[in-house]
mmCIF file of C-alpha atoms in Angstrom:
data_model
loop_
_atom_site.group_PDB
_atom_site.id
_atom_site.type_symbol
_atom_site.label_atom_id
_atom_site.label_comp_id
_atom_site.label_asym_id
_atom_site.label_seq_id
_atom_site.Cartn_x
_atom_site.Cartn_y
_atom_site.Cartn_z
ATOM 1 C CA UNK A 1 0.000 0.000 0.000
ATOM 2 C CA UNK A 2 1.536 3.050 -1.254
ATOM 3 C CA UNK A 3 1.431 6.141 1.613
ATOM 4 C CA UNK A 4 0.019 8.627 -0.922
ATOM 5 C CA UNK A 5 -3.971 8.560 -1.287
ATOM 6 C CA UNK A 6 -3.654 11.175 -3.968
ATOM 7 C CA UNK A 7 -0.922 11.677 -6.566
ATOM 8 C CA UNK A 8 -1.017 13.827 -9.472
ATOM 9 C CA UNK A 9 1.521 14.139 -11.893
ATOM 10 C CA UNK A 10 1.230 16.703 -15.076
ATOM 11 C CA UNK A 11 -2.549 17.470 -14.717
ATOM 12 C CA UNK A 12 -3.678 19.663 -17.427
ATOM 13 C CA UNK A 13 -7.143 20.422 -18.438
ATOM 14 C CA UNK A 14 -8.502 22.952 -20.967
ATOM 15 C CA UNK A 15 -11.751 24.373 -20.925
ATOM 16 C CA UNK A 16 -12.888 25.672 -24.918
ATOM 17 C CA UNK A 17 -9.229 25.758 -25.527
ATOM 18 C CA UNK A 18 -8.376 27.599 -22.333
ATOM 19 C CA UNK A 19 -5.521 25.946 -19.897
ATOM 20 C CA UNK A 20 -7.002 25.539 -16.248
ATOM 21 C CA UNK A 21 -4.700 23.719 -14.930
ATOM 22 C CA UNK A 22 -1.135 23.442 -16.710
ATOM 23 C CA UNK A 23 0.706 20.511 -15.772
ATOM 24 C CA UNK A 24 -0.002 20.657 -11.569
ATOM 25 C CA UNK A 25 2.184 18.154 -9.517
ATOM 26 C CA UNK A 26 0.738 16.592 -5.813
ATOM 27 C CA UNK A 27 0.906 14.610 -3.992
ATOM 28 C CA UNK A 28 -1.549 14.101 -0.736
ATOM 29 C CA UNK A 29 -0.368 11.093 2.211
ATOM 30 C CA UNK A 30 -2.792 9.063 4.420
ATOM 31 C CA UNK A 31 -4.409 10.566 7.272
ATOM 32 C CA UNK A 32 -3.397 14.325 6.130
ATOM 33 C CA UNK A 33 -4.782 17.566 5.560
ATOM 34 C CA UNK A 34 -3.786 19.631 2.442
ATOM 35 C CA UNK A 35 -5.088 22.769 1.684
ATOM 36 C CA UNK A 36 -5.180 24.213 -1.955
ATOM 37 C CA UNK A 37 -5.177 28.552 -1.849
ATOM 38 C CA UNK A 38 -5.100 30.742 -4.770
ATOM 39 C CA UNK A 39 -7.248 33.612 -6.362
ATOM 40 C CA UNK A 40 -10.764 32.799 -8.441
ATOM 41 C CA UNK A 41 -10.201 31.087 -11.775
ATOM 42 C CA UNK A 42 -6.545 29.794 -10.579
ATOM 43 C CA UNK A 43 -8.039 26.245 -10.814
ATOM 44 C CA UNK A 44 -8.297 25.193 -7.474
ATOM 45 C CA UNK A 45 -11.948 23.422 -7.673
ATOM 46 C CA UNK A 46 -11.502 22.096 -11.129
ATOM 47 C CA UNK A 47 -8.530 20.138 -9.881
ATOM 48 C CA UNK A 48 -10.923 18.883 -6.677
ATOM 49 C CA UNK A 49 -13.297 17.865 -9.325
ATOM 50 C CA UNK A 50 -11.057 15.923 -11.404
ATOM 51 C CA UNK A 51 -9.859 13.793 -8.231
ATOM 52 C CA UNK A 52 -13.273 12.207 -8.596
ATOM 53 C CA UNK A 53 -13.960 12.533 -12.384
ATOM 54 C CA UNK A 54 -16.296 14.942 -12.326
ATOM 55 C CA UNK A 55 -14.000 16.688 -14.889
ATOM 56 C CA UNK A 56 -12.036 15.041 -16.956
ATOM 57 C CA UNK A 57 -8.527 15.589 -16.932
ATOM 58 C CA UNK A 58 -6.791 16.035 -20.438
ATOM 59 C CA UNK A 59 -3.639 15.212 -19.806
ATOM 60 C CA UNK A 60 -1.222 13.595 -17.079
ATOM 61 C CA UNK A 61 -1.687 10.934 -14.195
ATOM 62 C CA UNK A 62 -4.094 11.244 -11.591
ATOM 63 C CA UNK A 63 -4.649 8.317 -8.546
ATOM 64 C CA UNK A 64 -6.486 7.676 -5.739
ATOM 65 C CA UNK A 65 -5.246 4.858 -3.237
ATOM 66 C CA UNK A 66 -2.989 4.212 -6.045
ATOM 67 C CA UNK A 67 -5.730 3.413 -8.566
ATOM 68 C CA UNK A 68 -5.934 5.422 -12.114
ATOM 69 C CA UNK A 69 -9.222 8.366 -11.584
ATOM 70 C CA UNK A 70 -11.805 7.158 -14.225
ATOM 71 C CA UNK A 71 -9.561 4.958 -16.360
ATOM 72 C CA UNK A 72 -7.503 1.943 -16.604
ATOM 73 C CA UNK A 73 -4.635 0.561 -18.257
ATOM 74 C CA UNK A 74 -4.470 -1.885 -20.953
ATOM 75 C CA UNK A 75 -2.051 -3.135 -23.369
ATOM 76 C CA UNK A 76 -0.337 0.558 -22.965
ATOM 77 C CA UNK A 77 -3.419 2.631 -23.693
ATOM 78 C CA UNK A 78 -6.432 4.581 -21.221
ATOM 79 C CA UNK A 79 -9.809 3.242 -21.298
ATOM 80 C CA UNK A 80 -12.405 5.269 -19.161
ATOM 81 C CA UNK A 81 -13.901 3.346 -16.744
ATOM 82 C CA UNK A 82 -17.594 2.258 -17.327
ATOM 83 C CA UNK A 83 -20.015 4.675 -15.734
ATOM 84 C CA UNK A 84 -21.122 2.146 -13.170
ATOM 85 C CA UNK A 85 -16.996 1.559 -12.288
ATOM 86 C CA UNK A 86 -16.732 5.321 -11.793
ATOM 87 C CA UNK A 87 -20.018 5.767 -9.456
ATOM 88 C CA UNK A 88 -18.257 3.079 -7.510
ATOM 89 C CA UNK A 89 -15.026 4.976 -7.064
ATOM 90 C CA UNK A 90 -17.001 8.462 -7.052
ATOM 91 C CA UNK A 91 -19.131 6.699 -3.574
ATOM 92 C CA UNK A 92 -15.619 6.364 -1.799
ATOM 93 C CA UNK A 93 -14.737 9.535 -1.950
ATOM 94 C CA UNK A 94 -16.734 12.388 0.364
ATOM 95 C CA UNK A 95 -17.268 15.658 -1.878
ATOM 96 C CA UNK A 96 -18.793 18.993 0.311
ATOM 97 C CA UNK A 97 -19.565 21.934 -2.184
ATOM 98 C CA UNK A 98 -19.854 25.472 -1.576
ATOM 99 C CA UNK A 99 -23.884 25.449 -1.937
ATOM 100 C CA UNK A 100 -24.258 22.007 0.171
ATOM 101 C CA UNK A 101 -26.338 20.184 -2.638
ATOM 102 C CA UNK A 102 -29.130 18.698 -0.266
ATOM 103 C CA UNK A 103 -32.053 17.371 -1.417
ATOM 104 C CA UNK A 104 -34.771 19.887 -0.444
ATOM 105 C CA UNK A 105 -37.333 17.186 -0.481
ATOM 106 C CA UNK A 106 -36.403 14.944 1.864
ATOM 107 C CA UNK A 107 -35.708 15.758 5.718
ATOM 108 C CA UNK A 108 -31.897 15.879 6.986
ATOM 109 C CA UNK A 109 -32.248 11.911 8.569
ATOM 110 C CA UNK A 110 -33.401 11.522 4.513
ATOM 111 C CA UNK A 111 -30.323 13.268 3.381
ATOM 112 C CA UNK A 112 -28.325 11.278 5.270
ATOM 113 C CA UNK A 113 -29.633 7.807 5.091
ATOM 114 C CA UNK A 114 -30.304 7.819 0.798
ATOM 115 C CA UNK A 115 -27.143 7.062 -0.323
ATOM 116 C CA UNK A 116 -26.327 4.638 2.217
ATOM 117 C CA UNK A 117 -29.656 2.377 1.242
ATOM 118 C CA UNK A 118 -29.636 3.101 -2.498
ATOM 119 C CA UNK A 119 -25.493 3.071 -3.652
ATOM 120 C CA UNK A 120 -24.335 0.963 -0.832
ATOM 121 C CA UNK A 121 -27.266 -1.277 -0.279
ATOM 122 C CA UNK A 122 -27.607 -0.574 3.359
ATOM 123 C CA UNK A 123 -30.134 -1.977 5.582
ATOM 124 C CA UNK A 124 -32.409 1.050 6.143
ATOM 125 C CA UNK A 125 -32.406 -0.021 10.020
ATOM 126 C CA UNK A 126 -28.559 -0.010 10.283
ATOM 127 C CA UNK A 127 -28.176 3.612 7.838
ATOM 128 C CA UNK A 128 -30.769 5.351 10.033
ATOM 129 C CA UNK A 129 -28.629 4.000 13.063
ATOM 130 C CA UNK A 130 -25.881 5.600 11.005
ATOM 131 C CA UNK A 131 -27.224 8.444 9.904
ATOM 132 C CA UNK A 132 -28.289 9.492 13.732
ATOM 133 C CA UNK A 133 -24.613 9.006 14.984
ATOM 134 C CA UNK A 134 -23.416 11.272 12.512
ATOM 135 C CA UNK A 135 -25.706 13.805 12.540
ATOM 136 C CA UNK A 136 -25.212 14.048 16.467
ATOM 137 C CA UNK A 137 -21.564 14.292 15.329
ATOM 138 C CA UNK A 138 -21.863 17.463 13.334
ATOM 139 C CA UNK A 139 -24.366 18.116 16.493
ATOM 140 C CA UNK A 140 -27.373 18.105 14.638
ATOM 141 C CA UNK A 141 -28.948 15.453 16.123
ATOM 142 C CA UNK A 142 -32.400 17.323 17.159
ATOM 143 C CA UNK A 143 -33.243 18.364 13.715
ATOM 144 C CA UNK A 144 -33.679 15.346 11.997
ATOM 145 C CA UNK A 145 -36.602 15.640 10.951
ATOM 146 C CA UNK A 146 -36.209 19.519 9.947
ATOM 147 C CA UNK A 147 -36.348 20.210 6.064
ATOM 148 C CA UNK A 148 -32.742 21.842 4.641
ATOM 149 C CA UNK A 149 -35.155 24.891 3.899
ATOM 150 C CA UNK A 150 -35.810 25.192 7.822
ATOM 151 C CA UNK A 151 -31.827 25.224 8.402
ATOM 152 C CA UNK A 152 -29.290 27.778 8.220
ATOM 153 C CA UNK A 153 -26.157 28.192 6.268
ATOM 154 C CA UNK A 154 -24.120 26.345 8.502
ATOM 155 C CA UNK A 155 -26.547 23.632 9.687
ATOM 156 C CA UNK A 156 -27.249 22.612 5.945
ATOM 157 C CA UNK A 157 -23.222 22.809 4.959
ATOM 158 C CA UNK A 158 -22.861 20.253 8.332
ATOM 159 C CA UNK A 159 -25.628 18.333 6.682
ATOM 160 C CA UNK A 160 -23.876 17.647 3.822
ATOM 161 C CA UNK A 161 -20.540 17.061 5.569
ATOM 162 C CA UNK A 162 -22.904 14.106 7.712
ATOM 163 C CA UNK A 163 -24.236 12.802 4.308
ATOM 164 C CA UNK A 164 -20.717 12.604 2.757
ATOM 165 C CA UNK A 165 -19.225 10.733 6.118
ATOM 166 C CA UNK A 166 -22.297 8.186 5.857
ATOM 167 C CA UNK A 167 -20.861 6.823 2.814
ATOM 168 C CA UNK A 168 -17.219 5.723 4.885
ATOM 169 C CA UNK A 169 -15.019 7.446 2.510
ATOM 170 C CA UNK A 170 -11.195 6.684 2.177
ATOM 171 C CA UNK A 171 -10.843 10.884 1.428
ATOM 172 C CA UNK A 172 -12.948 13.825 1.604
ATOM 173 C CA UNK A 173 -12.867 16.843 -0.528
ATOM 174 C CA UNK A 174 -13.747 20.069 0.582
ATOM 175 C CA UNK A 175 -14.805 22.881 -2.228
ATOM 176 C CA UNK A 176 -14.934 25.925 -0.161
ATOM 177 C CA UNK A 177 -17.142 24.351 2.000
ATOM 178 C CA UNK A 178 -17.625 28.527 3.801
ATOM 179 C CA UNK A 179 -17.987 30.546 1.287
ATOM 180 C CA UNK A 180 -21.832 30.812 1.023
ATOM 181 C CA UNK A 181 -22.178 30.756 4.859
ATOM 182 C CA UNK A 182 -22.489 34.454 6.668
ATOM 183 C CA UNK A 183 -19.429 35.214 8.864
ATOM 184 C CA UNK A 184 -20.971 33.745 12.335
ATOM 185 C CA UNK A 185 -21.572 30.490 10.812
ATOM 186 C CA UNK A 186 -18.498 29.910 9.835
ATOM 187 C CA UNK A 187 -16.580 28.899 12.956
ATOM 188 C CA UNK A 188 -19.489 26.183 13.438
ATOM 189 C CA UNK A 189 -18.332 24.285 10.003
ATOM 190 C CA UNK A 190 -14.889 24.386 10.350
ATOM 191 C CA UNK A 191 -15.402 22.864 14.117
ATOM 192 C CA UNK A 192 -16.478 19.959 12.405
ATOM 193 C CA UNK A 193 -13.911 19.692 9.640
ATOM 194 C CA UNK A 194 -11.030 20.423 12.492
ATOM 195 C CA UNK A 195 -12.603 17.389 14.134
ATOM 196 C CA UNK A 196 -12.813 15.311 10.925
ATOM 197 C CA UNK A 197 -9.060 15.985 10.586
ATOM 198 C CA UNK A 198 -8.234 15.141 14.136
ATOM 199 C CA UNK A 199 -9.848 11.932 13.267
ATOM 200 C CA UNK A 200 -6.945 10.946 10.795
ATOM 201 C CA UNK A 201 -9.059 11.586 7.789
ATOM 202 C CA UNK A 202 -7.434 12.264 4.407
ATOM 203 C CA UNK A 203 -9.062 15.622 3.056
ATOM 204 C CA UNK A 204 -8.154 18.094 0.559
ATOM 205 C CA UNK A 205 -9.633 21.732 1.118
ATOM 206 C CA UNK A 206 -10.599 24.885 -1.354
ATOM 207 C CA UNK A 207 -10.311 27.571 1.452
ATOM 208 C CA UNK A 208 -10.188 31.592 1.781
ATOM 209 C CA UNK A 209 -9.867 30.878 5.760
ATOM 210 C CA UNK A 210 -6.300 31.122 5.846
ATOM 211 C CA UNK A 211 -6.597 30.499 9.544
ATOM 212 C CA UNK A 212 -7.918 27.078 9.057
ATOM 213 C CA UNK A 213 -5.130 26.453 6.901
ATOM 214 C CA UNK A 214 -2.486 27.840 9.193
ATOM 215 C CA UNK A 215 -4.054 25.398 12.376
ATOM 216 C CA UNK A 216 -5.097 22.409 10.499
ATOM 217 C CA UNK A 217 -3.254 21.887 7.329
ATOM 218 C CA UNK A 218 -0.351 19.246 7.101
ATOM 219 C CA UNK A 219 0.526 20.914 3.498
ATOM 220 C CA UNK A 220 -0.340 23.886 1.900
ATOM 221 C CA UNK A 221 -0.353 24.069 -2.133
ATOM 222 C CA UNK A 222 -0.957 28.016 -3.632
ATOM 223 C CA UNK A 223 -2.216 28.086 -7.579
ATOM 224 C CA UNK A 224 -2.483 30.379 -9.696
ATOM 225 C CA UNK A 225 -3.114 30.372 -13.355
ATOM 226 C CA UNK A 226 -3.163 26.773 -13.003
ATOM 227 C CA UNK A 227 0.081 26.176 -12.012
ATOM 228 C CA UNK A 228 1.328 25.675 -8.613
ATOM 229 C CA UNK A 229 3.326 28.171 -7.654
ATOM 230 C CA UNK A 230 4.441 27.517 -3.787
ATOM 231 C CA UNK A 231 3.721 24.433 -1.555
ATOM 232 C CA UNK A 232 5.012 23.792 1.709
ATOM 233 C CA UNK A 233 4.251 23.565 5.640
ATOM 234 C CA UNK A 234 1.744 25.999 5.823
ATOM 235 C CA UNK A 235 2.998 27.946 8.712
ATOM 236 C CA UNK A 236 6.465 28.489 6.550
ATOM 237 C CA UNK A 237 4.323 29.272 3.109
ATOM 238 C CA UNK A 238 1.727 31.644 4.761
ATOM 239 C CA UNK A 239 4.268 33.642 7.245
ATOM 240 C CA UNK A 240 7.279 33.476 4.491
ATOM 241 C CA UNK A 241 6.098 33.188 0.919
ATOM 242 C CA UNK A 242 9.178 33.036 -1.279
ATOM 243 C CA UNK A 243 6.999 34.014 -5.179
ATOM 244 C CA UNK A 244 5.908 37.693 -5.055
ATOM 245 C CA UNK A 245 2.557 36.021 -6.551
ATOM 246 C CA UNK A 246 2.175 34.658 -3.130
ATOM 247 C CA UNK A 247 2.995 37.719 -1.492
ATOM 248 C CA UNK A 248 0.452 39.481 -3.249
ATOM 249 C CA UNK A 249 -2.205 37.282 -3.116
ATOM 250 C CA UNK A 250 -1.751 37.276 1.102
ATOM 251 C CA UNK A 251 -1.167 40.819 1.095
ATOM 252 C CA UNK A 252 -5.543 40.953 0.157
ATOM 253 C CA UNK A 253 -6.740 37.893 2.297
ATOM 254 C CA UNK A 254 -4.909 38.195 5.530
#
């Protein structure tokens, strides 16, 4: 078992002809925390996406737990996975977006128990058993039966942080899982994701909150233009930034 659950080596992807990401290098171990920074449109979230094939990388190697993202080799050539292959790699890996994607229909215990019972064949007994222990996790426990329209910000965001867990990923991506929330909520999601990482979960996070990334982060990786341009322990890269891209770009968010 290799140490790294996430290695990517010359990811490029082009949107209409337009480089996103040119050739990014990473490489993300067991059990850490890595935090991607950078300005809007540097290509932070299309690289999150492409960990779990929701985009489609052009170009390079990408693996998770050491296993090609939505292809395989054979007889020296890429073949992309069959969609049922990739939903089954997709389940095993936790994705939180910035506008928490719940299913206004159904109540958070609903939220929480669906993909359990209908990708991983759960017993509905055992995922509502489930389901409770992790929404009493994210302390959420009393408004089960609440609709994500009678929630806030931050409860639905820890919602869909209880409905990614409830599928027992191996890694957990984060696409600036605060950025829709107003100011007081935020402290009340990242609680939860600084427990997650205490935890020993693998997770890769878009983030603004540079003091998450200071407190929590094992590695720090800054993009811009779609190339990285510093990476390092974050307390060295966000106290002594050695690109004057860096530099800049903290100069505006701290």
């Amino acid at each position: 078992m290799t140490s790294a659950m996430v290695e990517a080596r010359g990811v490029c992807k082009h949107y209409a002809g337009v480089e996103v990401l040119r050739g990014v290098n990473l490489t993300v171990n067991r059990s850490e925390v890595t935090c991607l920074i950078g300005p809007s449109g540097s290509g932070k979230s299309t690289l999150l996406r492409c960990i779990n094939h929701l985009e489609k990388h052009d170009a390079g190697d990408l693996r998770v737990d050491g296993q090609l993202v939505g292809y395989e080799a054979r007889d020296g050539k890429l073949y992309e996975r069959s969609d049922k292959q990739i939903c089954i790699e997709r389940s095993q890996i936790g994705m939180v977006f910035q506008r928490f994607n719940l299913f206004q229909h159904l109540t958070v215990l609903e939220n929480v128990t669906i993909g359990q019972v209908k990708v991983k064949k759960v017993a509905a007994d055992a995922a509502t058993k489930r389901a409770r222990e992790l929404l009493a996790r994210v302390g959420l426990d009393a408004k089960e039966g609440f609709y994500p329209s009678q929630l806030s910000g931050g409860q639905q965001q820890r919602v869909a942080i209880a409905r990614a867990l409830a599928m027992d990923p191996k890694l957990m991506l984060f696409d600036e899982p605060t950025s829709a929330l107003d100011p007081e909520l935020v402290g009340e999601v990242l609680d939860v994701m600084k427990d997650l990482a205490s935890s020993g979960m693998t997770m890769i996070v878009v983030t603004h909150e540079m003091g998450f990334a200071r407190e929590v982060a094992d590695t720090v990786y800054f993009l811009d233009s779609g190339v990285i341009e510093e990476s390092g322990d974050p307390r060295q890269v966000l106290s002594s930034p050695r690109s004057e891209r860096l530099k800049s770009f903290l100069s505006k968010v701290l």
